[in-house]
PDB file of C-alpha atoms in Angstrom:
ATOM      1  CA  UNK A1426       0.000   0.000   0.000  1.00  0.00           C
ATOM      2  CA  UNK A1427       1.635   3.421  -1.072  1.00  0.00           C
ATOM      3  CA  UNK A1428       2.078   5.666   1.782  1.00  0.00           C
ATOM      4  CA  UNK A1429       0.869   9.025   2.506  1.00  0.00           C
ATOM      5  CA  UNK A1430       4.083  11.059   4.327  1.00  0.00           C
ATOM      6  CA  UNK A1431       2.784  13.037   7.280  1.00  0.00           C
ATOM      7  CA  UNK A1432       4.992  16.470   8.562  1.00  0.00           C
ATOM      8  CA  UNK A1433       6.227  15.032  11.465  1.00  0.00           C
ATOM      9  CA  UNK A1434       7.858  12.145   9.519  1.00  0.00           C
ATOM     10  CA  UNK A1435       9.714  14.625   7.683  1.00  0.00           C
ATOM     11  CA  UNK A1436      10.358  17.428   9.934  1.00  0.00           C
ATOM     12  CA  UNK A1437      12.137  14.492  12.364  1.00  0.00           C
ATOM     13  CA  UNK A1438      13.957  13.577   8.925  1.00  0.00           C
ATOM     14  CA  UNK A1439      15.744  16.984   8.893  1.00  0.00           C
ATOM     15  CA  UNK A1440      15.808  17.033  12.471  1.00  0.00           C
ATOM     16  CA  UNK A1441      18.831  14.056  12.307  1.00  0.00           C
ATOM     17  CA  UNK A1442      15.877  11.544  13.798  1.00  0.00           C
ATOM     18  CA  UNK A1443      17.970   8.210  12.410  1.00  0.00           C
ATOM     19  CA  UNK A1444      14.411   6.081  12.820  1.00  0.00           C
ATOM     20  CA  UNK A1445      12.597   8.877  10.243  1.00  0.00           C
ATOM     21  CA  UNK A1446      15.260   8.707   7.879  1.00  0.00           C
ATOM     22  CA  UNK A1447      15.382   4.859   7.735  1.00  0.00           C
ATOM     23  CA  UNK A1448      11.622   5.235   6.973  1.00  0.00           C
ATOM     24  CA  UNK A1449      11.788   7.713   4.541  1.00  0.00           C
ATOM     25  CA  UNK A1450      14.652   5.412   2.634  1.00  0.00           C
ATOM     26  CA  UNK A1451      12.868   2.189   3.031  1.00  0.00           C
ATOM     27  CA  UNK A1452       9.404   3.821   1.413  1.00  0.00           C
ATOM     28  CA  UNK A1453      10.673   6.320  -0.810  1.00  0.00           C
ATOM     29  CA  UNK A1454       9.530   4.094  -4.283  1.00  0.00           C
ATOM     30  CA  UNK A1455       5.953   4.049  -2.777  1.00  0.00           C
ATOM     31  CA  UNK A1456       5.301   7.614  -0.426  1.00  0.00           C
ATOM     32  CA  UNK A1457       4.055  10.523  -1.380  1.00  0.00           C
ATOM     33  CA  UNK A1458       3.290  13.824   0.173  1.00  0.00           C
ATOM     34  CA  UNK A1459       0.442  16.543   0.535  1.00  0.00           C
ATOM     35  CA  UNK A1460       0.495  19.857  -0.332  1.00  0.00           C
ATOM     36  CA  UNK A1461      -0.282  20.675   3.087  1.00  0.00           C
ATOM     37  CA  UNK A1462       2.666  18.822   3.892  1.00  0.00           C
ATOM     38  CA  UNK A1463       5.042  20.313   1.820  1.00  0.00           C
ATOM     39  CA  UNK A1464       3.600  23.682   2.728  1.00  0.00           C
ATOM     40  CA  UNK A1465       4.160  22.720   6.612  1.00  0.00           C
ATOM     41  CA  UNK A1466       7.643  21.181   6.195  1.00  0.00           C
ATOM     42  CA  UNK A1467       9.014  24.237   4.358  1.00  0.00           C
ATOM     43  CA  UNK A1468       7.743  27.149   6.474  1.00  0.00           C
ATOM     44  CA  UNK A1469      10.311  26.010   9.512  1.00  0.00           C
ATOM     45  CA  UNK A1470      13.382  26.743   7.321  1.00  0.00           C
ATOM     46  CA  UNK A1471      14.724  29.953   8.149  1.00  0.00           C
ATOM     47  CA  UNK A1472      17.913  30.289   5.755  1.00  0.00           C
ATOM     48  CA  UNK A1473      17.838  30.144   2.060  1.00  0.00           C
ATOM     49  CA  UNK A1474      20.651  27.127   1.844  1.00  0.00           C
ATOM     50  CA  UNK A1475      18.592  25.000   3.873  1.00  0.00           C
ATOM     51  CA  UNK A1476      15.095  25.498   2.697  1.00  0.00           C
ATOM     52  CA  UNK A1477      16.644  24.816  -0.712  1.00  0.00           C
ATOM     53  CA  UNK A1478      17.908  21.431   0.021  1.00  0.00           C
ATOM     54  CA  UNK A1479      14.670  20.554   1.870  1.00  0.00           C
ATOM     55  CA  UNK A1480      12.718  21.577  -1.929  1.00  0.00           C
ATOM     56  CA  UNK A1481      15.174  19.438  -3.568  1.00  0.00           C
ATOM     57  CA  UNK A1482      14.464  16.406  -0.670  1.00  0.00           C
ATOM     58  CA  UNK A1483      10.722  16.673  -0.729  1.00  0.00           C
ATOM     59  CA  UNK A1484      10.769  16.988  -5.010  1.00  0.00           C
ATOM     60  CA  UNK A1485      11.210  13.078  -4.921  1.00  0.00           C
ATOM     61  CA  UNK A1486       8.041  12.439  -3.794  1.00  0.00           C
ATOM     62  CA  UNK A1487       4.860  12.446  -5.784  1.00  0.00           C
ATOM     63  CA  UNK A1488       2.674  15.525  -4.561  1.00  0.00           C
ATOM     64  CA  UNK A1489      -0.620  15.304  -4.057  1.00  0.00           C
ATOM     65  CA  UNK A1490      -2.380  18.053  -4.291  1.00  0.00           C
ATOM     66  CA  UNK A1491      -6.502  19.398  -3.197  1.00  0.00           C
ATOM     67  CA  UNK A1492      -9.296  19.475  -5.500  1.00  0.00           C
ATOM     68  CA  UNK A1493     -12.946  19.649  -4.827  1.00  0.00           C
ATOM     69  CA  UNK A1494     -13.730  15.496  -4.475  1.00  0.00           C
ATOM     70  CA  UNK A1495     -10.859  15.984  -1.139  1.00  0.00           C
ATOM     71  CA  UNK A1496     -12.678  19.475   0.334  1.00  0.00           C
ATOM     72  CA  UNK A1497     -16.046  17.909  -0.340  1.00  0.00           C
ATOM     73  CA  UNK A1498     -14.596  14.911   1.769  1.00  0.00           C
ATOM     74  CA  UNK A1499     -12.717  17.110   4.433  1.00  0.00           C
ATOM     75  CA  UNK A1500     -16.352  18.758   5.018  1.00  0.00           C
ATOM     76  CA  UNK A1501     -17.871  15.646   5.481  1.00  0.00           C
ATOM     77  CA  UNK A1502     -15.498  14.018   8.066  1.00  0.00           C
ATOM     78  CA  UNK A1503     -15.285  17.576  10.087  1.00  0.00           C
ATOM     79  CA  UNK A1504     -18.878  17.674  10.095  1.00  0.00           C
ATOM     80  CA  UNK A1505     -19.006  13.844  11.581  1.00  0.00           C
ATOM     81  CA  UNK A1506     -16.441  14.841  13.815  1.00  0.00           C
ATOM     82  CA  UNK A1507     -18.586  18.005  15.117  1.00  0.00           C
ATOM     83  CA  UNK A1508     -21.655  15.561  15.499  1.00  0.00           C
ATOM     84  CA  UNK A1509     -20.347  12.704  17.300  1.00  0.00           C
ATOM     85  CA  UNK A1510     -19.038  15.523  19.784  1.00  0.00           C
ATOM     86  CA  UNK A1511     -22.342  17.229  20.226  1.00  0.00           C
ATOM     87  CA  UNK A1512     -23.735  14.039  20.697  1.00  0.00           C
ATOM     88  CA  UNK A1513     -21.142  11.989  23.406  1.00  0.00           C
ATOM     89  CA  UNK A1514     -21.268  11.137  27.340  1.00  0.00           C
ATOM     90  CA  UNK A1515     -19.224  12.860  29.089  1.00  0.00           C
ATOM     91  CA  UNK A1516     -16.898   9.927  29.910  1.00  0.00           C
ATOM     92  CA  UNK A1517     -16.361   8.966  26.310  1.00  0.00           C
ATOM     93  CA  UNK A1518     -13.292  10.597  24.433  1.00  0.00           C
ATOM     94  CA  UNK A1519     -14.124  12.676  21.248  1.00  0.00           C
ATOM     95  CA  UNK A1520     -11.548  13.429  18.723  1.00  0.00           C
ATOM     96  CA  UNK A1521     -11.086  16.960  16.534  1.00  0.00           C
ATOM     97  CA  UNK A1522      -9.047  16.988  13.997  1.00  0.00           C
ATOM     98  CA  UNK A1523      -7.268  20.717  13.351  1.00  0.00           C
ATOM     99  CA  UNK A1524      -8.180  21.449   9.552  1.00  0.00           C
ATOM    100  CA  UNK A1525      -4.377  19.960   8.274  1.00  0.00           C
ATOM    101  CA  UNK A1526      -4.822  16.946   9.863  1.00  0.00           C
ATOM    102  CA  UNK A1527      -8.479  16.593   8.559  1.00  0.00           C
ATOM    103  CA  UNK A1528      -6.885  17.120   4.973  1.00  0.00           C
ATOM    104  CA  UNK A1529      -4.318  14.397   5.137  1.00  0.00           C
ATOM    105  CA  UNK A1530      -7.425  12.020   6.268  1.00  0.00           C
ATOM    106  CA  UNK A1531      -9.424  12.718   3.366  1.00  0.00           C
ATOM    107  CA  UNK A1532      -6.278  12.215   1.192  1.00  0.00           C
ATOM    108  CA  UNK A1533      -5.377   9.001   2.680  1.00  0.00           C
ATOM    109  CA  UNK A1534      -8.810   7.738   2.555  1.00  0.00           C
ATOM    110  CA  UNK A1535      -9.622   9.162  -1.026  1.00  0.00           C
ATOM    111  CA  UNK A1536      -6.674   7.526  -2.318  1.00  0.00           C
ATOM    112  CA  UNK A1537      -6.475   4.520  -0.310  1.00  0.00           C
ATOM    113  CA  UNK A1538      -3.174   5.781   1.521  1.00  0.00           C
ATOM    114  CA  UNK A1539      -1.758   4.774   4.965  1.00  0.00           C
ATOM    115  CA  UNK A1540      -1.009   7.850   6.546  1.00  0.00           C
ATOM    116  CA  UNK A1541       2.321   7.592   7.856  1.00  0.00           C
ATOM    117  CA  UNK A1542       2.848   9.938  10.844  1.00  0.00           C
ATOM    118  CA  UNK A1543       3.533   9.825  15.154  1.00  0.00           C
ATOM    119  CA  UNK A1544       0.498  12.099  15.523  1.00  0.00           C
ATOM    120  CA  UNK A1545      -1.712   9.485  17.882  1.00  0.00           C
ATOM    121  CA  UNK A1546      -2.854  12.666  19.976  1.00  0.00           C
ATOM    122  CA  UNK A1547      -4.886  13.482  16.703  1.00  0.00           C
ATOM    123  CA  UNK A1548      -5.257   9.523  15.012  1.00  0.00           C
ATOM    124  CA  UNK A1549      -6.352   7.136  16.944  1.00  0.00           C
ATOM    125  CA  UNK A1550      -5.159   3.685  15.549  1.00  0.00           C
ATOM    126  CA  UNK A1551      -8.154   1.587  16.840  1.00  0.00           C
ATOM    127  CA  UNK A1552     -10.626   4.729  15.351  1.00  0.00           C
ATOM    128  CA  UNK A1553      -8.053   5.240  12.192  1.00  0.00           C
ATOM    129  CA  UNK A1554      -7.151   1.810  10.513  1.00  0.00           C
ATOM    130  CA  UNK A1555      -5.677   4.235   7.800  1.00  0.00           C
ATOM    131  CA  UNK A1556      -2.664   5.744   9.915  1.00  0.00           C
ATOM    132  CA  UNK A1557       0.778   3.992  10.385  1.00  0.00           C
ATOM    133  CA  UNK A1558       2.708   4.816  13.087  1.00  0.00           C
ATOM    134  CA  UNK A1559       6.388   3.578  11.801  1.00  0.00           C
ATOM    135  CA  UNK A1560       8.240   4.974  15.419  1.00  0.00           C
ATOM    136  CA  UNK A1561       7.727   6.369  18.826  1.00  0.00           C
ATOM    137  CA  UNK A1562       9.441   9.490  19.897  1.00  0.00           C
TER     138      UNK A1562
END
């Protein structure tokens, strides 16, 4: 199954985290990233030299990119989201995604992805059989 490359994968990947960059080499024939990744990843580069090299890294991957079938999807699993809240016990746990991490879900599930990230605050892997969580940190 191809693999849907979440932020935090990559950010640790320039961040010298060994365990991201083994991932990153072991997948790179079948990942691919959002544009909301991309855009995420390359707004913490503060000098020119660096942010360059990080274009050229994140070039390899295939880049997928929104259209209306993934907002019309990102609506819908928000708006799910918003109801099962409104509608819980108090004791049970309810989960909101932020509006990025609501966009990689409707990638991942539009394109039959596993969404590769360390993000279980947000993805819950007995609610989220689409996320992979390749390392701990």
């Amino acid at each position: 199954m191809k693999k849907l490359i979440d932020s935090c994968i990559l950010i640790d990947h320039f961040n010298g985290v060994s365990a991201a960059t083994s991932y990153l080499r072991k997948h790179k024939n079948d990942a691919c990233i959002s544009i909301i990744t991309k855009a995420e990843v390359l707004i913490g580069f503060e000098d020119e030299t660096t942010f360059h090299q990080a274009q050229q890294v994140l070039s390899y991957f295939h880049l997928i990119e929104l259209d209306q079938t993934i907002i019309d999807l990102v609506i819908q699993l928000r708006r799910e989201q918003i109801r099962k809240k409104l509608n819980k016990l108090p004791h049970q746990k309810s989960l909101q995604w932020k509006l990025p991490d609501a966009i990689q879900a409707a990638i991942a599930l539009h394109y039959n992805l596993k969404l590769v990230t360390h993000n279980t605050k947000d993805f819950d892997l007995t609610q989220h059989p689409f996320v992979e969580v390749p390392y701990t940190v």
